[in-house]
């Protein structure tokens, strides 16, 4: 329920300050949240609340802006194809990471380093988002026009 209400406010904020900034911030918040989660211990229950606030906000922003960034950068003409492609890349990692976390637990005896690593990977996502540049639409339009010409009869 918290995520649902966060998504409305985060969407509005993205329209106000910029979707790219908010998308990068989503990765930062998720990375920090995972770092907080890695520090959880029975004698630190307040960290659980802090984790939920930080990570939930970051994840809500990620859900909102992942899709809008694809549309902003590549248009809506190939939106479904790009979403399918990105999902095809995300799914194997989503399946493999719990196995990796279990393997790390078997070797280390806890999940602390694993969640710190996952947090660091999320932080690199913010850097990647800030480094991408929108394609020049004049170049993209010329490229698509070349593929949309009707085939000539032979």
Coordinates of N, CA, C and O in Angstrom, one line a residue:
X1 N 0.8 -1.2 0.0 CA 0.0 0.0 0.0 C 0.9 1.3 0.0 O 0.5 2.2 -0.6
X2 N 2.0 1.2 0.7 CA 2.8 2.4 0.7 C 3.4 2.6 -0.7 O 3.4 3.8 -1.1
X3 N 3.8 1.6 -1.4 CA 4.3 1.7 -2.7 C 3.3 2.4 -3.7 O 3.7 3.2 -4.5
X4 N 2.0 2.0 -3.5 CA 1.0 2.6 -4.4 C 0.9 4.1 -4.2 O 0.9 4.9 -5.2
X5 N 0.9 4.6 -2.9 CA 0.8 6.0 -2.7 C 2.1 6.7 -3.1 O 2.1 7.8 -3.6
X6 N 3.3 6.0 -2.9 CA 4.5 6.6 -3.3 C 4.6 6.9 -4.8 O 5.2 7.9 -5.2
X7 N 4.1 6.0 -5.6 CA 4.2 6.1 -7.0 C 3.5 7.3 -7.6 O 4.0 7.9 -8.5
X8 N 2.4 7.7 -7.0 CA 1.7 9.0 -7.4 C 2.6 10.2 -7.2 O 2.8 11.0 -8.1
X9 N 3.1 10.3 -6.0 CA 3.9 11.4 -5.6 C 5.3 11.4 -6.4 O 5.7 12.5 -6.8
X10 N 5.8 10.3 -6.6 CA 7.1 10.2 -7.3 C 6.9 10.5 -8.7 O 7.8 11.2 -9.3
X11 N 5.8 10.1 -9.3 CA 5.6 10.4 -10.7 C 5.4 11.9 -10.9 O 6.0 12.5 -11.8
X12 N 4.7 12.6 -10.0 CA 4.6 14.0 -10.1 C 6.0 14.7 -9.9 O 6.3 15.6 -10.6
X13 N 6.7 14.2 -8.9 CA 8.1 14.8 -8.7 C 9.0 14.6 -9.9 O 9.7 15.5 -10.3
X14 N 8.9 13.5 -10.6 CA 9.6 13.2 -11.8 C 9.3 14.2 -12.9 O 10.1 14.7 -13.7
X15 N 8.0 14.5 -13.0 CA 7.6 15.5 -14.0 C 8.1 16.9 -13.6 O 8.2 17.8 -14.5
X16 N 8.3 17.2 -12.4 CA 8.7 18.5 -11.9 C 10.2 18.6 -12.0 O 10.7 19.7 -12.4
X17 N 11.0 17.6 -11.6 CA 12.5 17.8 -11.5 C 13.2 17.1 -12.6 O 14.4 17.2 -12.8
X18 N 12.5 16.2 -13.3 CA 13.1 15.5 -14.4 C 13.1 14.0 -14.2 O 13.5 13.5 -13.1
X19 N 12.7 13.3 -15.2 CA 12.6 11.8 -15.0 C 13.9 11.1 -15.0 O 14.1 10.2 -14.2
X20 N 14.9 11.7 -15.7 CA 16.2 11.1 -15.7 C 16.8 11.2 -14.3 O 17.4 10.2 -13.8
X21 N 16.7 12.3 -13.7 CA 17.3 12.5 -12.3 C 16.6 11.5 -11.3 O 17.2 11.0 -10.5
X22 N 15.3 11.4 -11.5 CA 14.5 10.6 -10.5 C 14.8 9.1 -10.8 O 14.9 8.3 -9.8
X23 N 15.1 8.7 -12.0 CA 15.4 7.3 -12.4 C 16.8 7.0 -11.8 O 17.0 6.0 -11.2
X24 N 17.7 7.9 -11.9 CA 19.1 7.7 -11.3 C 18.9 7.7 -9.8 O 19.5 6.8 -9.1
X25 N 18.1 8.6 -9.2 CA 17.9 8.6 -7.7 C 17.3 7.2 -7.3 O 17.6 6.8 -6.2
X26 N 16.5 6.6 -8.1 CA 15.8 5.3 -7.7 C 16.9 4.3 -7.5 O 16.8 3.5 -6.5
X27 N 17.9 4.3 -8.3 CA 19.0 3.3 -8.1 C 19.9 3.7 -6.9 O 20.3 2.8 -6.2
X28 N 20.1 5.0 -6.6 CA 20.8 5.4 -5.5 C 20.1 4.9 -4.2 O 20.6 4.4 -3.3
X29 N 18.8 5.2 -4.2 CA 18.0 4.9 -3.0 C 17.9 3.3 -2.8 O 18.0 2.9 -1.6
X30 N 17.8 2.6 -3.9 CA 17.8 1.1 -3.7 C 19.2 0.6 -3.2 O 19.2 -0.3 -2.4
X31 N 20.2 1.2 -3.7 CA 21.6 0.8 -3.3 C 21.8 1.1 -1.8 O 22.3 0.3 -1.1
X32 N 21.4 2.3 -1.4 CA 21.5 2.7 0.0 C 20.6 1.8 0.9 O 21.0 1.3 1.9
X33 N 19.4 1.5 0.4 CA 18.5 0.6 1.1 C 19.1 -0.8 1.3 O 19.0 -1.3 2.4
X34 N 19.7 -1.3 0.3 CA 20.3 -2.6 0.4 C 21.5 -2.6 1.4 O 21.7 -3.5 2.1
X35 N 22.2 -1.5 1.4 CA 23.3 -1.3 2.3 C 22.8 -1.3 3.8 O 23.4 -1.9 4.7
X36 N 21.7 -0.6 4.0 CA 21.1 -0.5 5.3 C 20.6 -1.9 5.7 O 20.8 -2.4 6.8
X37 N 20.0 -2.6 4.7 CA 19.5 -4.0 5.0 C 20.6 -4.9 5.4 O 20.5 -5.8 6.2
X38 N 21.8 -4.7 4.8 CA 23.0 -5.6 5.1 C 23.4 -5.4 6.5 O 24.0 -6.3 7.1
X39 N 23.1 -4.2 7.1 CA 23.5 -3.9 8.5 C 22.5 -4.4 9.6 O 22.7 -4.2 10.8
X40 N 21.3 -4.9 9.1 CA 20.3 -5.3 10.1 C 20.8 -6.3 11.1 O 21.6 -7.2 10.7
X41 N 20.4 -6.2 12.3 CA 20.7 -7.1 13.3 C 19.6 -7.1 14.4 O 18.8 -6.1 14.4
X42 N 19.4 -8.1 15.2 CA 18.3 -8.1 16.2 C 18.4 -6.9 17.1 O 17.3 -6.5 17.6
X43 N 19.6 -6.4 17.4 CA 19.7 -5.3 18.3 C 19.6 -3.9 17.6 O 19.7 -2.9 18.2
X44 N 19.2 -3.9 16.3 CA 19.0 -2.7 15.5 C 17.7 -2.7 14.8 O 17.7 -2.6 13.6
X45 N 16.6 -2.8 15.5 CA 15.3 -2.9 14.8 C 14.9 -1.6 14.0 O 14.2 -1.7 13.0
X46 N 15.4 -0.5 14.4 CA 15.1 0.7 13.7 C 15.7 0.8 12.2 O 15.1 1.4 11.4
X47 N 16.7 0.0 12.0 CA 17.3 -0.1 10.7 C 16.2 -0.7 9.7 O 16.3 -0.4 8.5
X48 N 15.4 -1.6 10.2 CA 14.4 -2.2 9.4 C 13.4 -1.1 8.9 O 13.1 -1.1 7.7
X49 N 13.0 -0.2 9.7 CA 12.1 0.9 9.3 C 12.8 1.8 8.3 O 12.3 2.1 7.3
X50 N 14.1 2.1 8.6 CA 14.9 2.9 7.7 C 15.0 2.2 6.3 O 14.9 2.9 5.3
X51 N 15.3 0.9 6.3 CA 15.4 0.2 5.1 C 14.1 0.3 4.3 O 14.1 0.5 3.1
X52 N 12.9 0.0 4.9 CA 11.7 0.1 4.2 C 11.4 1.5 3.6 O 10.9 1.6 2.5
X53 N 11.7 2.5 4.3 CA 11.5 3.9 3.8 C 12.4 4.1 2.6 O 11.9 4.6 1.6
X54 N 13.7 3.8 2.7 CA 14.6 4.2 1.7 C 14.4 3.2 0.5 O 14.2 3.7 -0.7
X55 N 14.4 1.9 0.7 CA 14.3 1.0 -0.4 C 12.9 1.1 -1.1 O 12.8 1.1 -2.3
X56 N 11.8 1.2 -0.3 CA 10.5 1.3 -0.9 C 10.4 2.5 -1.8 O 9.8 2.5 -2.9
X57 N 10.9 3.6 -1.4 CA 10.9 4.9 -2.2 C 11.7 4.7 -3.5 O 11.2 5.0 -4.6
X58 N 12.9 4.1 -3.4 CA 13.7 3.8 -4.5 C 13.0 2.8 -5.5 O 13.1 3.0 -6.7
X59 N 12.5 1.8 -5.0 CA 11.8 0.8 -5.8 C 10.6 1.4 -6.5 O 10.3 1.1 -7.7
X60 N 9.8 2.2 -5.8 CA 8.6 2.8 -6.4 C 9.0 3.7 -7.5 O 8.4 3.7 -8.6
X61 N 10.1 4.5 -7.3 CA 10.6 5.4 -8.4 C 11.1 4.5 -9.6 O 10.9 4.9 -10.7
X62 N 11.8 3.4 -9.3 CA 12.3 2.6 -10.4 C 11.1 2.0 -11.2 O 11.2 2.0 -12.5
X63 N 10.1 1.6 -10.6 CA 8.9 1.1 -11.3 C 8.3 2.1 -12.2 O 8.0 1.9 -13.3
X64 N 8.2 3.3 -11.7 CA 7.6 4.4 -12.5 C 8.5 4.8 -13.6 O 8.0 4.9 -14.8
X65 N 9.7 5.0 -13.3 CA 10.6 5.7 -14.3 C 11.3 4.7 -15.3 O 11.7 5.1 -16.4
X66 N 11.4 3.4 -15.0 CA 12.0 2.5 -15.9 C 11.2 2.5 -17.2 O 11.8 2.6 -18.3
X67 N 9.9 2.5 -17.2 CA 9.1 2.4 -18.4 C 9.1 3.8 -19.1 O 9.1 3.8 -20.3
X68 N 9.0 4.8 -18.3 CA 8.9 6.2 -18.9 C 10.3 6.5 -19.6 O 10.3 7.2 -20.6
X69 N 11.4 6.1 -19.1 CA 12.7 6.3 -19.7 C 12.8 5.6 -21.0 O 13.4 6.2 -22.0
X70 N 12.3 4.4 -21.1 CA 12.3 3.8 -22.4 C 11.5 4.6 -23.4 O 12.0 4.8 -24.6
X71 N 10.4 5.0 -23.1 CA 9.5 5.8 -24.0 C 10.2 7.1 -24.3 O 10.2 7.6 -25.5
X72 N 10.8 7.8 -23.3 CA 11.5 9.1 -23.5 C 12.7 8.9 -24.5 O 12.9 9.8 -25.3
X73 N 13.4 7.9 -24.3 CA 14.6 7.8 -25.1 C 14.5 7.1 -26.4 O 15.2 7.4 -27.4
X74 N 13.5 6.2 -26.6 CA 13.4 5.5 -27.8 C 12.0 5.6 -28.4 O 11.8 5.0 -29.5
X75 N 11.1 6.4 -27.9 CA 9.8 6.6 -28.4 C 8.9 5.4 -28.1 O 9.2 4.4 -27.5
X76 N 7.6 5.5 -28.6 CA 6.6 4.5 -28.3 C 6.5 3.5 -29.4 O 5.8 2.5 -29.2
X77 N 7.1 3.8 -30.5 CA 6.9 2.9 -31.7 C 7.4 1.5 -31.4 O 6.7 0.5 -31.8
X78 N 8.5 1.3 -30.7 CA 9.1 0.0 -30.4 C 9.1 -0.3 -28.9 O 9.9 -1.0 -28.4
X79 N 8.1 0.4 -28.2 CA 8.1 0.3 -26.7 C 8.0 -1.2 -26.3 O 8.7 -1.6 -25.4
X80 N 7.0 -1.9 -26.8 CA 6.8 -3.3 -26.4 C 8.0 -4.2 -26.7 O 8.4 -5.0 -25.8
X81 N 8.6 -4.0 -27.8 CA 9.8 -4.7 -28.1 C 10.9 -4.5 -27.1 O 11.6 -5.4 -26.6
X82 N 11.1 -3.2 -26.8 CA 12.2 -2.8 -25.9 C 11.9 -3.3 -24.5 O 12.8 -3.8 -23.8
X83 N 10.6 -3.3 -24.1 CA 10.3 -3.8 -22.7 C 10.5 -5.3 -22.7 O 11.0 -5.8 -21.7
X84 N 10.1 -6.0 -23.8 CA 10.4 -7.4 -23.8 C 11.9 -7.7 -23.8 O 12.3 -8.7 -23.1
X85 N 12.7 -6.9 -24.5 CA 14.1 -7.2 -24.5 C 14.7 -6.9 -23.1 O 15.5 -7.7 -22.6
X86 N 14.3 -5.8 -22.5 CA 14.9 -5.5 -21.1 C 14.4 -6.6 -20.1 O 15.2 -7.0 -19.3
X87 N 13.2 -7.1 -20.3 CA 12.7 -8.1 -19.4 C 13.4 -9.4 -19.6 O 13.7 -10.1 -18.6
X88 N 13.8 -9.7 -20.9 CA 14.6 -10.9 -21.2 C 15.9 -10.8 -20.5 O 16.5 -11.9 -20.2
X89 N 16.5 -9.6 -20.4 CA 17.8 -9.5 -19.8 C 17.7 -9.5 -18.2 O 18.6 -10.0 -17.6
X90 N 16.6 -9.0 -17.7 CA 16.4 -9.0 -16.2 C 16.1 -10.3 -15.6 O 16.5 -10.6 -14.5
X91 N 15.3 -11.1 -16.3 CA 14.8 -12.3 -15.8 C 15.9 -13.3 -15.4 O 15.9 -13.9 -14.3
X92 N 16.9 -13.6 -16.2 CA 17.9 -14.6 -15.8 C 18.7 -14.1 -14.6 O 19.0 -14.9 -13.7
X93 N 18.9 -12.8 -14.5 CA 19.6 -12.3 -13.3 C 18.7 -12.4 -12.0 O 19.1 -12.7 -11.0
X94 N 17.4 -12.1 -12.2 CA 16.4 -12.3 -11.1 C 16.3 -13.7 -10.6 O 16.1 -14.0 -9.4
X95 N 16.5 -14.7 -11.5 CA 16.5 -16.1 -11.1 C 17.9 -16.5 -10.5 O 17.9 -17.2 -9.5
X96 N 19.0 -16.0 -11.0 CA 20.3 -16.4 -10.6 C 20.7 -15.8 -9.2 O 21.4 -16.4 -8.5
X97 N 20.3 -14.6 -9.0 CA 20.8 -13.8 -7.8 C 20.4 -14.5 -6.5 O 21.2 -14.6 -5.6
X98 N 19.2 -15.1 -6.3 CA 19.0 -15.8 -5.0 C 19.9 -17.0 -4.8 O 20.3 -17.3 -3.7
X99 N 20.2 -17.7 -5.9 CA 21.2 -18.8 -5.9 C 22.6 -18.3 -5.5 O 23.3 -18.9 -4.7
X100 N 23.0 -17.2 -6.1 CA 24.2 -16.6 -5.7 C 24.3 -16.2 -4.3 O 25.2 -16.4 -3.6
X101 N 23.2 -15.6 -3.8 CA 23.1 -15.1 -2.4 C 23.2 -16.4 -1.5 O 23.9 -16.3 -0.4
X102 N 22.5 -17.5 -1.8 CA 22.6 -18.7 -1.0 C 24.0 -19.2 -1.0 O 24.6 -19.7 0.0
X103 N 24.7 -19.2 -2.2 CA 26.1 -19.7 -2.3 C 27.0 -18.8 -1.4 O 27.9 -19.3 -0.7
X104 N 26.8 -17.5 -1.4 CA 27.6 -16.6 -0.6 C 27.3 -16.9 0.9 O 28.3 -16.8 1.7
X105 N 26.1 -17.1 1.2 CA 25.8 -17.4 2.6 C 26.5 -18.7 3.1 O 27.1 -18.8 4.2
X106 N 26.5 -19.7 2.2 CA 27.2 -21.0 2.6 C 28.7 -20.7 2.8 O 29.3 -21.4 3.6
X107 N 29.3 -19.8 2.0 CA 30.7 -19.5 2.1 C 31.0 -18.6 3.3 O 32.1 -18.7 3.9
X108 N 30.2 -17.6 3.5 CA 30.5 -16.5 4.5 C 29.8 -16.7 5.8 O 30.2 -16.1 6.8
X109 N 28.6 -17.4 5.8 CA 27.9 -17.5 7.1 C 26.8 -16.5 7.3 O 26.1 -16.5 8.3
X110 N 26.8 -15.4 6.5 CA 25.7 -14.4 6.6 C 25.5 -13.8 5.2 O 26.3 -14.1 4.2
X111 N 24.6 -12.9 5.1 CA 24.3 -12.2 3.8 C 24.8 -10.8 3.7 O 24.6 -10.1 2.7
X112 N 25.5 -10.4 4.7 CA 26.0 -9.0 4.8 C 26.7 -8.6 3.5 O 26.4 -7.6 2.9
X113 N 27.8 -9.3 3.1 CA 28.5 -8.9 2.0 C 27.7 -9.0 0.7 O 27.9 -8.2 -0.2
X114 N 26.8 -10.0 0.6 CA 26.0 -10.1 -0.6 C 25.1 -8.9 -0.8 O 25.0 -8.4 -1.9
X115 N 24.5 -8.5 0.3 CA 23.6 -7.3 0.1 C 24.4 -6.0 -0.1 O 23.9 -5.1 -0.8
X116 N 25.6 -5.9 0.5 CA 26.4 -4.8 0.2 C 26.8 -4.8 -1.3 O 26.8 -3.8 -2.0
X117 N 27.1 -6.0 -1.8 CA 27.5 -6.1 -3.2 C 26.3 -5.7 -4.1 O 26.4 -5.0 -5.1
X118 N 25.1 -6.2 -3.8 CA 23.9 -5.9 -4.5 C 23.6 -4.4 -4.5 O 23.2 -3.8 -5.5
X119 N 23.9 -3.8 -3.3 CA 23.7 -2.3 -3.2 C 24.7 -1.6 -4.1 O 24.4 -0.6 -4.7
X120 N 25.9 -2.0 -4.1 CA 27.0 -1.4 -5.0 C 26.6 -1.5 -6.5 O 26.7 -0.6 -7.2
X121 N 26.0 -2.7 -6.9 CA 25.6 -2.9 -8.2 C 24.5 -1.9 -8.5 O 24.4 -1.3 -9.6
X122 N 23.5 -1.7 -7.6 CA 22.4 -0.7 -7.8 C 23.0 0.7 -8.0 O 22.5 1.4 -8.8
X123 N 24.0 1.0 -7.2 CA 24.6 2.4 -7.3 C 25.2 2.6 -8.7 O 25.2 3.7 -9.2
X124 N 25.8 1.5 -9.2 CA 26.4 1.7 -10.6 C 25.3 1.9 -11.6 O 25.5 2.5 -12.7
X125 N 24.1 1.4 -11.3 CA 22.9 1.7 -12.2 C 22.7 3.2 -12.3 O 22.3 3.7 -13.4
X126 N 22.8 3.9 -11.2 CA 22.6 5.3 -11.2 C 23.6 6.0 -12.1 O 23.3 6.9 -12.9
X127 N 24.9 5.5 -12.1 CA 25.9 6.1 -12.9 C 25.6 5.8 -14.4 O 25.7 6.7 -15.2
X128 N 25.2 4.6 -14.7 CA 24.8 4.3 -16.1 C 23.7 5.1 -16.6 O 23.7 5.6 -17.7
X129 N 22.7 5.4 -15.8 CA 21.5 6.2 -16.2 C 22.0 7.6 -16.5 O 21.6 8.2 -17.5
X130 N 22.9 8.1 -15.6 CA 23.4 9.5 -15.9 C 24.3 9.6 -17.1 O 24.4 10.7 -17.6
X131 N 24.9 8.5 -17.5 CA 25.8 8.6 -18.7 C 25.1 8.4 -20.0 O 25.6 8.7 -21.1
X132 N 23.8 7.8 -20.0 CA 23.2 7.6 -21.3 C 22.7 8.9 -21.9 O 22.4 9.9 -21.1
X133 N 22.7 9.0 -23.2 CA 22.2 10.2 -23.9 C 21.1 9.8 -24.8 O 21.1 8.7 -25.4
X134 N 20.2 10.7 -24.9 CA 19.0 10.5 -25.8 C 19.5 10.5 -27.2 O 20.3 11.4 -27.6
X135 N 19.1 9.6 -28.1 CA 19.5 9.6 -29.5 C 18.9 10.8 -30.2 O 17.9 11.4 -29.8
X136 N 19.7 11.3 -31.2 CA 19.2 12.4 -32.0 C 18.0 11.9 -32.8 O 18.2 10.9 -33.6
X137 N 16.9 12.5 -32.7 CA 15.7 12.0 -33.4 C 15.8 12.1 -34.9 O 15.2 11.3 -35.6
X138 N 16.5 13.1 -35.3 CA 16.7 13.2 -36.8 C 17.4 12.0 -37.3 O 17.1 11.4 -38.4
X139 N 18.5 11.5 -36.6 CA 19.2 10.3 -37.0 C 18.3 9.1 -36.9 O 18.3 8.2 -37.8
X140 N 17.6 9.0 -35.8 CA 16.7 7.8 -35.6 C 15.6 7.8 -36.6 O 15.2 6.7 -37.1
X141 N 15.0 9.0 -36.9 CA 13.9 9.0 -37.9 C 14.4 8.6 -39.3 O 13.7 7.8 -40.0
X142 N 15.6 9.0 -39.7 CA 16.2 8.6 -41.0 C 16.4 7.1 -41.0 O 16.2 6.4 -42.0
X143 N 16.9 6.6 -39.9 CA 17.2 5.1 -39.8 C 15.9 4.3 -39.9 O 15.9 3.4 -40.7
X144 N 14.9 4.7 -39.2 CA 13.6 4.0 -39.3 C 12.9 4.1 -40.6 O 12.3 3.2 -41.1
X145 N 13.1 5.3 -41.2 CA 12.5 5.5 -42.6 C 13.1 4.6 -43.6 O 12.4 4.1 -44.5
X146 N 14.3 4.3 -43.4 CA 15.0 3.3 -44.4 C 14.4 1.9 -44.3 O 14.3 1.2 -45.3
X147 N 13.9 1.6 -43.1 CA 13.3 0.2 -42.9 C 11.8 0.2 -43.2 O 11.3 -0.9 -43.3
X148 N 11.2 1.4 -43.3 CA 9.8 1.4 -43.5 C 9.4 1.5 -45.0 O 8.2 1.5 -45.4
X149 N 10.4 1.7 -45.9 CA 10.1 1.8 -47.3 C 9.5 0.5 -47.8 O 9.9 -0.6 -47.4
X150 N 8.5 0.6 -48.6 CA 7.9 -0.7 -49.2 C 8.9 -1.4 -50.1 O 9.7 -0.8 -50.7
X151 N 8.8 -2.7 -50.0 CA 9.8 -3.5 -50.9 C 9.4 -3.3 -52.3 O 8.2 -3.2 -52.7
X152 N 10.4 -3.2 -53.1 CA 10.2 -3.0 -54.6 C 10.0 -4.3 -55.2 O 10.5 -5.4 -54.8
X153 N 9.1 -4.4 -56.2 CA 8.8 -5.6 -56.9 C 10.0 -6.0 -57.8 O 10.7 -5.2 -58.4
X154 N 10.3 -7.3 -57.9 CA 11.4 -7.7 -58.7 C 10.9 -8.6 -59.8 O 10.0 -9.3 -59.8

